[in-house]
Amino acid sequence: MKPFTLAILTDTHIRAPGGDQSSPYPVNARANARARYAVEVIRSEERAFTVHLGDVVHPLPHMAAYADAAVEAHRILAPLAPNLHLVPGNHDIGDKPHDASPAGPVNETTRATYRDAFGRDHWLVEHGGMAFVAVNSSLVNTGTDAEAVQRDWLERELMSRRDQRVFLFSHCPPFIASADEAEHYDNFGEPGRSWLLDFSADTGVEAIFSGHVHHFFFNRYRGVKLYCLPATSFTRQDYAEMFSAPPASEFGRDDRAKLAVSFLDISEDGHRLRVVGTDGIEWNVEGVADLPDTQLGTSTLIPHLRHDWATPRVLPYNGPMEEFSRKAVRNDYPMLRLLQLGISTIRVPASDFLDPIQAARLDDWISLKGQLVVFSTEPATGDLIQAVLAREHAVVAWEIVTRNLDDVSKFTAVDGMTRWLGKIATSADNVDRRRAFAHSVTSGFLAHQMDEAVACATSNALQGVVLQLGHEDDLAVLDRSADRTLGTGLDLVANVRLSHDDPSQGNFDVRRIADRINACQKWADKNAQFHLQLDTLEDIDRGYGPRFGLVDRLGNPRFGWERQRNSALVSLE
């Protein structure tokens, strides 16, 4: 088959051109101009067609402003026609049946209003021998004749296409954090949820795409990938509780770095999602600055995944969305930013595989073609070895980190798996009586220990050694260490530390960090046996060794990312 791309946008929340009374939030007045910019970003790339996942407009069907907003939406989205397909959102056609939903439920009147304004509320499009199917998620669990008609139609179409690749579109996601979570405003209730998920899995649906939540989430269910995509208009401020940081503007409603459009690249061997930030940029009559590069870069950086990225956080019950129930959500922005930065390999404790929640998230990462460097400070047990071996295809290396080199022989060899030798370094290794003693523990051999490291790695049939490059170390350390390692056939792994040697000091020098990463990346480009670890993906802004990383505590990129000379290099935005 010939590869092709389709574009996806969602939750434009377009309003009547003269303004209306459909929202009390200031940021909603920016939605139209932001939608125009999103359209221009999509127009900049060749695509087979475009799907809008719903909430095309903000006024609800019973509001007087709905008709004018619909006309304005058609005008703004016109450059994407005729190959534009719309999925009904709850603002477009009415809410799902739930007593605590803040707007009126879908009914035959609202369906008629939607059809008059936008057309079919469920549909199927074929392209490239594949089927692309959309459903009206507001109908699920209504018990109406319309739901039965849609359900029969979907079952018939999916059953008849079991030999085809099928992609499904729904405004509301089936679930946010877990397939067995309680019903809330942002998921399907039962029995509709289990019906849709199981029938999709049974018939081989490849992926389900949804919007509604205005944030990114990624899940899997029985082999089906589920993507919840960011909005173009604003972020839902209830989800600001996911982050260990003060909220963005308007109490979290205007977190511009999270606004985006998406591109789905489909090829014979699978699909790849590209989420391209629009950053809240507005396209006005006079136009705007340059459009973003819609292609993702690639990077050989291996960041340490220090923060938890798997455990859901329970949001407070606080209306209008959840006045009577709690909602568990998981911060999936670390995963999204890794994908956007083109980073394919992360460093995690091997013990994560023994924690069901962490292991499931790592398996999600692997399903997206992600890879791992795992590390351990103790000889692995049988259970851990088996857990790692089950993912062996995705494990780049197993890093042995030990204080006593005599213990290295106790670490069981795994046939065919690359093993690197690391070192637990503490303040006791480098006591300077002229300075205050600071308790510190770091990872990797110090430069003066490299001869010892090489000898130990060679005698234990390991494949590489890990050097720690301190915040103040000159890059000449890399050259000297390479002279000691690369000639022996060993890999040299540099753990680039952004933290100060003194854990009471912070490193928030954005220019220095960017220059440091770029210099190390350029050095790595010249050496095939060199691997570059970065000790911080997400900012450490409290506790020991506070410093900036590649991503801030709101899950937003700290730096820009430019593709130069086939390498991904950070830049100041």
Coordinates of C-alpha atoms in Angstrom, one line a residue:
M1 CA 0.0 0.0 0.0
K2 CA 1.0 3.6 -0.5
P3 CA 1.5 5.4 2.9
F4 CA -0.9 8.3 3.5
T5 CA -1.7 10.9 6.2
L6 CA -4.9 12.2 7.6
A7 CA -5.2 15.3 9.9
I8 CA -7.3 15.4 13.1
L9 CA -8.4 18.4 15.1
T10 CA -10.9 18.6 17.9
D11 CA -12.8 20.9 20.2
T12 CA -12.5 24.2 18.2
H13 CA -15.5 25.6 20.2
I14 CA -16.2 28.2 17.5
R15 CA -18.6 31.0 18.5
A16 CA -20.9 33.4 16.5
P17 CA -18.7 36.0 14.8
G18 CA -20.1 38.9 16.8
G19 CA -19.7 37.1 20.1
D20 CA -22.4 35.4 22.2
Q21 CA -23.4 34.5 25.7
S22 CA -22.4 30.9 25.5
S23 CA -19.3 31.2 27.8
P24 CA -18.2 33.3 30.7
Y25 CA -14.5 32.6 30.1
P26 CA -12.3 35.2 28.5
V27 CA -10.2 32.6 26.6
N28 CA -13.2 31.4 24.7
A29 CA -13.2 34.6 22.8
R30 CA -9.9 33.5 21.2
A31 CA -11.3 30.2 20.0
N32 CA -12.2 31.3 16.4
A33 CA -8.8 32.8 15.7
R34 CA -7.1 29.8 17.2
A35 CA -9.2 27.5 15.0
R36 CA -8.2 29.6 11.9
Y37 CA -4.6 29.1 12.8
A38 CA -5.1 25.3 13.3
V39 CA -6.7 25.1 9.9
E40 CA -3.6 26.8 8.4
V41 CA -1.3 24.3 10.2
I42 CA -3.3 21.4 8.7
R43 CA -3.3 23.0 5.2
S44 CA 0.5 23.2 5.3
E45 CA 0.8 19.4 5.0
E46 CA -0.5 17.1 2.3
R47 CA -3.2 14.8 3.6
A48 CA -5.8 12.4 2.4
F49 CA -8.6 14.0 4.5
T50 CA -9.3 15.6 7.8
V51 CA -11.4 14.5 10.7
H52 CA -12.9 16.9 13.3
L53 CA -13.6 15.0 16.5
G54 CA -16.4 17.3 17.7
D55 CA -17.4 20.3 19.7
V56 CA -17.1 22.2 16.4
V57 CA -19.1 25.0 18.0
H58 CA -19.5 26.2 21.6
P59 CA -23.2 27.3 21.7
L60 CA -25.5 24.3 22.5
P61 CA -28.3 23.3 20.0
H62 CA -31.0 25.1 22.1
M63 CA -29.2 28.4 22.1
A64 CA -30.0 31.2 19.6
A65 CA -26.3 31.6 18.7
Y66 CA -26.0 28.0 17.5
A67 CA -27.0 28.7 13.9
D68 CA -24.6 31.7 13.6
A69 CA -21.8 29.7 15.2
A70 CA -22.4 26.9 12.7
V71 CA -22.2 29.2 9.8
E72 CA -19.0 30.7 11.1
A73 CA -17.6 27.2 11.7
H74 CA -18.2 26.3 8.1
R75 CA -16.5 29.5 7.0
I76 CA -13.4 28.9 9.2
L77 CA -13.1 25.2 8.2
A78 CA -13.8 25.8 4.5
P79 CA -10.1 25.5 3.5
L80 CA -10.2 21.9 4.7
A81 CA -13.2 21.0 2.5
P82 CA -14.3 18.9 0.7
N83 CA -12.4 16.2 2.4
L84 CA -13.5 17.2 5.9
H85 CA -15.5 14.8 8.0
L86 CA -17.2 16.0 11.3
V87 CA -17.9 13.9 14.4
P88 CA -20.7 15.3 16.6
G89 CA -19.6 16.6 20.0
N90 CA -21.8 17.2 23.0
H91 CA -21.8 20.9 22.3
D92 CA -22.9 20.2 18.8
I93 CA -25.6 17.7 19.5
G94 CA -26.3 17.5 23.2
D95 CA -24.8 15.7 26.2
K96 CA -24.9 12.0 27.0
P97 CA -27.7 10.8 29.3
H98 CA -26.4 11.6 32.8
D99 CA -28.2 13.5 35.6
A100 CA -25.1 15.5 36.4
S101 CA -24.3 16.6 32.9
P102 CA -24.2 20.4 32.7
A103 CA -26.1 20.8 29.4
G104 CA -29.2 19.2 28.0
P105 CA -29.1 15.6 26.7
V106 CA -29.2 14.6 23.1
N107 CA -32.7 14.0 21.7
E108 CA -34.3 13.9 18.3
T109 CA -34.6 17.7 18.2
T110 CA -30.9 18.3 18.8
R111 CA -30.0 15.5 16.3
A112 CA -32.1 17.3 13.7
T113 CA -30.5 20.6 14.5
Y114 CA -27.1 19.0 14.1
R115 CA -27.9 17.3 10.8
D116 CA -29.3 20.6 9.4
A117 CA -26.1 22.3 10.4
F118 CA -23.4 19.7 9.8
G119 CA -24.8 16.5 8.2
R120 CA -24.6 12.9 9.3
D121 CA -24.0 12.1 13.0
H122 CA -22.4 8.7 12.2
W123 CA -20.6 7.7 9.1
L124 CA -18.0 5.5 7.3
V125 CA -15.3 6.6 4.9
E126 CA -13.0 4.2 3.0
H127 CA -9.5 5.2 1.8
G128 CA -6.5 3.1 0.9
G129 CA -8.3 -0.1 1.5
M130 CA -9.1 0.9 5.1
A131 CA -12.3 1.9 6.9
F132 CA -12.6 5.1 9.0
V133 CA -15.8 5.0 11.1
A134 CA -17.4 7.7 13.3
V135 CA -20.1 7.3 15.9
N136 CA -22.3 9.7 17.9
S137 CA -21.0 9.1 21.4
S138 CA -23.8 11.1 23.0
L139 CA -26.3 8.4 21.9
V140 CA -24.6 5.6 23.8
N141 CA -26.7 4.3 26.7
T142 CA -29.7 6.5 25.8
G143 CA -31.9 3.4 25.2
T144 CA -33.4 5.2 22.2
D145 CA -34.3 3.9 18.8
A146 CA -31.5 6.1 17.4
E147 CA -29.0 4.4 19.6
A148 CA -30.2 1.0 18.4
V149 CA -30.0 2.0 14.8
Q150 CA -26.4 3.3 15.3
R151 CA -25.4 0.2 17.2
D152 CA -26.8 -2.2 14.6
W153 CA -25.1 -0.2 11.8
L154 CA -21.7 -0.2 13.6
E155 CA -21.9 -3.9 14.4
R156 CA -22.8 -4.7 10.8
E157 CA -20.0 -2.5 9.3
L158 CA -17.3 -3.7 11.7
M159 CA -18.2 -7.4 11.3
S160 CA -18.1 -7.1 7.5
R161 CA -14.6 -5.5 7.7
R162 CA -12.8 -7.9 9.9
D163 CA -10.2 -8.3 7.1
Q164 CA -9.7 -4.6 6.8
R165 CA -7.8 -2.2 9.0
V166 CA -10.4 0.0 10.8
F167 CA -10.0 3.3 12.7
L168 CA -12.8 4.5 14.9
F169 CA -13.7 8.1 15.8
S170 CA -15.8 9.2 18.8
H171 CA -16.0 12.6 20.5
C172 CA -16.1 11.2 24.0
P173 CA -13.4 8.7 25.0
P174 CA -14.5 5.2 26.3
F175 CA -12.4 5.8 29.4
I176 CA -9.6 8.0 30.7
A177 CA -7.4 6.0 33.1
S178 CA -8.8 2.5 33.4
A179 CA -11.3 0.4 31.5
D180 CA -13.1 -0.4 34.7
E181 CA -13.3 3.2 36.1
A182 CA -16.5 4.6 37.4
E183 CA -18.7 6.6 35.0
H184 CA -18.1 10.4 35.0
Y185 CA -18.5 13.3 32.6
D186 CA -15.6 12.3 30.4
N187 CA -16.2 8.7 29.6
F188 CA -18.8 6.2 28.5
G189 CA -21.0 4.7 31.1
E190 CA -21.9 1.0 31.2
P191 CA -23.1 -1.1 29.4
G192 CA -22.1 1.0 26.4
R193 CA -18.4 1.2 27.3
S194 CA -17.8 -2.5 27.5
W195 CA -19.9 -3.1 24.4
L196 CA -17.9 -0.6 22.3
L197 CA -14.5 -1.7 23.6
D198 CA -15.1 -5.5 23.4
F199 CA -16.7 -5.3 20.0
S200 CA -13.9 -3.1 18.7
A201 CA -11.3 -5.6 20.0
D202 CA -13.2 -8.6 18.7
T203 CA -13.4 -7.1 15.2
G204 CA -9.7 -5.9 15.1
V205 CA -10.2 -2.1 15.3
E206 CA -6.7 -0.7 15.2
A207 CA -7.2 2.5 17.1
I208 CA -9.9 4.8 18.6
F209 CA -9.5 8.5 18.5
S210 CA -11.5 10.9 20.7
G211 CA -11.5 14.5 22.0
H212 CA -13.8 16.1 24.5
V213 CA -11.3 16.2 27.4
H214 CA -9.0 18.9 25.8
H215 CA -6.0 17.0 27.1
F216 CA -3.8 14.1 25.8
F217 CA -4.2 10.6 27.1
F218 CA -3.1 7.3 25.7
N219 CA -4.5 3.9 26.6
R220 CA -4.8 0.4 25.3
Y221 CA -7.5 -2.2 25.5
R222 CA -7.0 -5.8 24.3
G223 CA -4.7 -4.6 21.5
V224 CA -6.8 -1.5 20.5
K225 CA -4.9 1.8 21.0
L226 CA -6.9 4.7 22.4
Y227 CA -5.8 8.2 21.8
C228 CA -7.5 11.2 23.4
L229 CA -6.3 14.3 21.6
P230 CA -5.7 17.9 22.7
A231 CA -8.1 20.8 21.7
T232 CA -7.3 23.8 19.6
S233 CA -9.3 26.3 21.7
F234 CA -8.6 26.0 25.4
T235 CA -7.7 23.4 28.1
R236 CA -10.1 22.1 30.6
Q237 CA -9.2 23.7 33.9
D238 CA -10.4 20.8 36.1
Y239 CA -7.5 18.8 34.7
A240 CA -5.0 21.3 36.0
E241 CA -5.1 19.3 39.2
M242 CA -3.0 16.7 37.5
F243 CA 0.1 18.7 37.8
S244 CA 2.4 19.5 40.8
A245 CA 2.6 23.1 39.9
P246 CA 0.6 26.3 39.9
P247 CA -2.0 26.4 37.1
A248 CA -1.6 28.2 33.8
S249 CA -3.6 31.3 32.9
E250 CA -7.3 31.4 33.8
F251 CA -6.9 28.9 36.5
G252 CA -5.6 26.3 34.0
R253 CA -8.1 27.0 31.2
D254 CA -5.5 28.7 28.9
D255 CA -2.5 26.4 29.0
R256 CA -1.4 27.3 25.5
A257 CA 1.5 24.8 25.2
K258 CA -1.1 22.0 25.3
L259 CA -3.2 23.2 22.3
A260 CA -2.5 21.2 19.2
V261 CA -3.6 19.5 16.0
S262 CA -2.6 15.9 15.1
F263 CA -1.5 14.0 12.0
L264 CA -2.0 10.3 11.6
D265 CA 0.6 8.7 9.3
I266 CA -0.6 5.3 8.1
S267 CA 1.7 2.8 6.4
E268 CA 1.7 -0.9 5.7
D269 CA 3.4 -1.7 9.0
G270 CA 1.2 0.4 11.3
H271 CA 0.4 4.0 12.2
R272 CA 2.1 6.9 13.9
L273 CA 0.5 9.8 15.6
R274 CA 2.1 13.3 15.4
V275 CA 0.7 15.8 17.8
V276 CA 1.8 19.3 16.6
G277 CA 1.5 22.2 19.0
T278 CA -0.4 25.3 18.0
D279 CA 0.5 27.1 21.2
G280 CA -2.7 29.2 21.3
I281 CA -1.5 31.2 18.3
E282 CA -4.3 33.2 16.6
W283 CA -4.8 33.7 12.9
N284 CA -6.2 37.1 12.3
V285 CA -7.0 39.0 9.2
E286 CA -3.4 40.1 8.8
G287 CA -2.1 36.6 9.3
V288 CA 0.5 35.5 11.8
A289 CA 4.2 34.4 12.0
D290 CA 5.6 31.2 10.5
L291 CA 3.7 27.9 10.8
P292 CA 5.3 25.2 12.9
D293 CA 7.3 22.3 11.5
T294 CA 4.7 19.4 11.5
Q295 CA 7.4 16.7 11.2
L296 CA 8.8 15.3 14.4
G297 CA 12.6 15.2 15.0
T298 CA 14.6 12.3 16.3
S299 CA 17.0 12.3 19.2
T300 CA 19.5 9.8 20.7
L301 CA 19.1 11.4 24.2
I302 CA 18.2 8.8 26.9
P303 CA 16.5 10.8 29.6
H304 CA 16.1 9.6 33.2
L305 CA 12.4 9.1 33.9
R306 CA 12.6 10.2 37.5
H307 CA 9.0 11.2 38.1
D308 CA 6.1 8.7 38.3
W309 CA 4.2 8.7 35.0
A310 CA 1.9 5.8 35.6
T311 CA -0.1 6.3 38.8
P312 CA -3.5 8.1 38.4
R313 CA -4.3 11.1 40.6
V314 CA -7.8 11.5 42.0
L315 CA -9.2 14.9 41.2
P316 CA -11.4 16.8 43.7
Y317 CA -15.1 16.6 43.2
N318 CA -15.9 20.1 42.1
G319 CA -18.5 21.1 39.5
P320 CA -19.7 21.8 37.0
M321 CA -18.2 18.6 35.5
E322 CA -17.9 16.5 38.6
E323 CA -19.9 17.9 41.5
F324 CA -20.8 14.6 43.0
S325 CA -18.0 12.1 42.2
R326 CA -14.2 11.8 42.1
K327 CA -12.4 11.2 38.9
A328 CA -9.0 9.4 38.6
V329 CA -6.7 10.7 35.8
R330 CA -3.1 10.1 34.8
N331 CA -0.7 12.7 33.6
D332 CA 0.3 11.5 30.1
Y333 CA 2.2 14.6 29.1
P334 CA 5.6 13.0 29.8
M335 CA 4.8 10.4 27.2
L336 CA 3.5 12.9 24.7
R337 CA 6.5 15.2 25.1
L338 CA 8.9 12.2 24.6
L339 CA 7.1 11.4 21.4
Q340 CA 7.1 15.0 20.2
L341 CA 10.8 15.4 21.0
G342 CA 11.6 12.3 19.0
I343 CA 13.1 10.5 22.0
S344 CA 12.7 6.8 21.7
T345 CA 14.6 5.5 24.7
I346 CA 14.1 6.2 28.4
R347 CA 16.0 5.1 31.5
V348 CA 13.9 3.5 34.3
P349 CA 14.5 1.2 37.3
A350 CA 14.2 -2.5 36.3
S351 CA 12.0 -2.9 39.4
D352 CA 9.2 -1.0 37.6
F353 CA 8.5 -4.2 35.8
L354 CA 7.4 -5.8 39.2
D355 CA 4.9 -3.0 39.8
P356 CA 1.7 -3.8 37.8
I357 CA 0.8 -0.1 37.3
Q358 CA 4.4 0.9 36.2
A359 CA 4.8 -2.2 34.1
A360 CA 1.5 -1.5 32.2
R361 CA 2.7 2.0 31.4
L362 CA 6.0 0.7 30.2
D363 CA 4.2 -1.7 28.0
D364 CA 2.1 1.2 26.6
W365 CA 5.4 3.0 25.8
I366 CA 6.8 -0.2 24.1
S367 CA 3.5 -0.4 22.0
L368 CA 4.4 3.0 20.6
K369 CA 7.9 1.6 19.6
G370 CA 9.5 3.1 22.7
Q371 CA 12.7 1.5 24.1
L372 CA 14.2 1.2 27.5
V373 CA 17.5 1.3 29.4
V374 CA 16.7 -0.5 32.8
F375 CA 19.0 -0.3 35.8
S376 CA 19.3 -2.2 39.0
T377 CA 21.5 -1.9 42.1
E378 CA 21.0 -5.5 43.3
P379 CA 21.3 -8.8 41.5
A380 CA 18.1 -9.6 39.8
T381 CA 15.7 -12.2 41.0
G382 CA 14.1 -14.8 38.8
D383 CA 10.8 -12.9 38.6
L384 CA 12.6 -9.7 37.6
I385 CA 14.7 -11.5 35.0
Q386 CA 11.7 -13.0 33.5
A387 CA 9.8 -9.7 33.4
V388 CA 12.7 -8.0 31.6
L389 CA 13.2 -10.9 29.2
A390 CA 9.5 -10.7 28.3
R391 CA 10.3 -7.2 26.9
E392 CA 13.8 -8.0 25.7
H393 CA 13.1 -6.7 22.2
A394 CA 12.6 -3.2 23.7
V395 CA 15.4 -3.2 26.2
V396 CA 18.5 -1.4 24.8
A397 CA 20.7 -2.3 27.8
W398 CA 20.6 -3.4 31.4
E399 CA 22.7 -1.0 33.5
I400 CA 24.3 -2.6 36.5
V401 CA 24.8 0.1 39.2
T402 CA 26.9 -1.0 42.2
R403 CA 29.0 0.5 44.9
N404 CA 31.4 -2.4 45.2
L405 CA 32.9 -3.6 41.9
D406 CA 33.6 -7.0 43.4
D407 CA 29.8 -7.6 43.4
V408 CA 29.5 -7.3 39.6
S409 CA 30.0 -11.0 39.1
K410 CA 26.9 -11.6 41.2
F411 CA 24.7 -9.9 38.5
T412 CA 23.3 -12.7 36.4
A413 CA 24.2 -12.5 32.7
V414 CA 21.2 -12.6 30.3
D415 CA 22.0 -14.2 27.0
G416 CA 22.3 -11.7 24.2
M417 CA 21.4 -8.7 26.3
T418 CA 23.7 -5.6 26.4
R419 CA 24.9 -4.8 29.9
W420 CA 26.5 -1.5 31.0
L421 CA 28.5 -1.0 34.1
G422 CA 27.5 1.9 36.3
K423 CA 28.7 3.0 39.7
I424 CA 27.1 4.4 42.9
A425 CA 29.1 7.5 43.7
T426 CA 28.7 9.3 47.0
S427 CA 30.1 12.3 48.7
A428 CA 32.6 10.0 50.4
D429 CA 34.4 9.6 47.0
N430 CA 35.3 13.2 46.7
V431 CA 35.7 14.9 50.1
D432 CA 36.9 18.5 49.9
R433 CA 37.6 19.7 53.4
R434 CA 37.5 23.3 52.2
R435 CA 33.7 23.1 51.6
A436 CA 30.7 22.1 53.6
F437 CA 30.0 18.4 53.5
A438 CA 26.9 17.7 51.4
H439 CA 25.2 14.3 51.4
S440 CA 25.0 13.3 47.8
V441 CA 24.6 10.1 45.8
T442 CA 25.0 10.1 42.0
S443 CA 25.1 7.6 39.2
G444 CA 28.1 6.7 37.1
F445 CA 31.9 6.5 37.4
L446 CA 33.9 9.7 38.0
A447 CA 36.4 10.5 35.4
H448 CA 39.4 9.4 37.5
Q449 CA 37.8 6.0 37.9
M450 CA 37.5 5.1 34.2
D451 CA 40.5 2.7 34.1
E452 CA 39.1 0.7 36.9
A453 CA 35.7 0.7 35.2
V454 CA 37.1 -0.5 31.9
A455 CA 39.0 -3.3 33.6
C456 CA 36.0 -4.5 35.6
A457 CA 33.6 -4.3 32.6
T458 CA 36.1 -6.3 30.4
S459 CA 36.7 -9.0 33.0
N460 CA 32.9 -9.5 33.5
A461 CA 32.1 -9.6 29.7
L462 CA 30.0 -6.4 29.9
Q463 CA 29.5 -4.2 26.8
G464 CA 29.9 -0.6 28.2
V465 CA 30.7 1.7 31.1
V466 CA 28.8 4.7 32.4
L467 CA 30.6 8.0 33.1
Q468 CA 29.0 10.8 35.0
L469 CA 29.6 14.2 33.5
G470 CA 29.1 16.6 36.3
H471 CA 27.4 20.0 35.9
E472 CA 30.8 21.8 36.1
D473 CA 32.9 19.2 34.2
D474 CA 34.7 20.3 31.1
L475 CA 33.7 18.4 27.9
A476 CA 37.3 17.3 27.6
V477 CA 36.4 14.6 30.1
L478 CA 34.5 12.9 27.3
D479 CA 37.5 12.8 25.0
R480 CA 39.8 11.4 27.8
S481 CA 37.2 8.8 28.7
A482 CA 36.6 7.8 25.1
D483 CA 40.4 7.2 24.7
R484 CA 40.1 4.7 27.6
T485 CA 37.0 2.9 26.5
L486 CA 36.2 3.0 22.8
G487 CA 39.5 1.4 21.8
T488 CA 38.6 -1.6 23.9
G489 CA 35.3 -2.2 22.1
L490 CA 33.2 -1.0 25.0
D491 CA 30.4 1.5 24.7
L492 CA 30.9 4.8 26.5
V493 CA 27.7 6.0 28.2
A494 CA 27.7 9.6 29.5
N495 CA 25.3 10.4 32.2
V496 CA 25.0 14.2 31.8
R497 CA 24.0 15.7 35.1
L498 CA 22.1 18.9 35.2
S499 CA 22.1 18.9 39.0
H500 CA 24.8 20.8 40.9
D501 CA 27.3 18.9 43.0
D502 CA 25.9 20.7 46.0
P503 CA 22.3 19.4 46.3
S504 CA 21.3 22.7 48.0
Q505 CA 21.9 24.6 44.8
G506 CA 19.5 24.9 41.9
N507 CA 20.3 25.0 38.2
F508 CA 17.8 27.1 36.4
D509 CA 20.2 28.6 33.8
V510 CA 18.2 27.8 30.6
R511 CA 20.9 29.0 28.2
R512 CA 23.6 26.9 29.9
I513 CA 21.5 23.8 30.0
A514 CA 20.6 24.2 26.3
D515 CA 24.2 24.7 25.4
R516 CA 25.3 21.8 27.5
I517 CA 22.9 19.4 25.8
N518 CA 23.7 20.6 22.3
A519 CA 27.5 20.3 22.9
C520 CA 27.1 16.7 24.2
Q521 CA 24.7 15.8 21.4
K522 CA 27.2 17.1 18.7
W523 CA 30.0 15.1 20.4
A524 CA 27.8 12.0 20.4
D525 CA 27.0 12.4 16.7
K526 CA 30.7 11.7 15.9
N527 CA 30.9 8.5 17.9
A528 CA 28.7 5.5 17.1
Q529 CA 29.6 3.7 20.4
F530 CA 28.7 6.7 22.5
H531 CA 25.3 6.9 24.3
L532 CA 24.0 10.1 25.9
Q533 CA 21.9 9.9 29.1
L534 CA 20.3 13.1 30.5
D535 CA 19.6 13.0 34.2
T536 CA 16.4 15.0 34.1
L537 CA 13.3 14.7 31.8
E538 CA 10.9 16.7 34.0
D539 CA 11.9 19.7 36.2
I540 CA 13.0 19.0 39.7
D541 CA 11.8 22.2 41.4
R542 CA 11.7 21.1 45.0
G543 CA 13.7 18.8 47.2
Y544 CA 17.4 18.0 46.5
G545 CA 19.3 19.3 43.4
P546 CA 16.5 21.4 41.9
R547 CA 17.0 22.0 38.2
F548 CA 15.3 22.4 34.9
G549 CA 14.8 19.4 32.6
L550 CA 13.4 19.1 29.2
V551 CA 9.8 19.4 30.4
D552 CA 8.3 21.7 33.1
R553 CA 6.0 20.6 35.9
L554 CA 3.0 21.5 33.8
G555 CA 4.1 18.8 31.3
N556 CA 5.1 21.5 28.8
P557 CA 8.3 21.6 26.8
R558 CA 11.1 23.7 28.5
F559 CA 12.9 24.2 25.2
G560 CA 12.2 24.3 21.5
W561 CA 13.4 21.3 19.4
E562 CA 15.1 21.9 16.0
R563 CA 16.1 19.2 13.6
Q564 CA 19.6 20.0 12.4
R565 CA 22.1 17.6 10.7
N566 CA 19.8 14.7 11.4
S567 CA 20.0 15.4 15.2
A568 CA 17.5 16.9 17.5
L569 CA 18.9 19.9 19.2
V570 CA 17.3 22.0 21.9
S571 CA 16.7 25.7 21.3
L572 CA 15.4 28.6 23.4
E573 CA 11.8 29.4 22.5

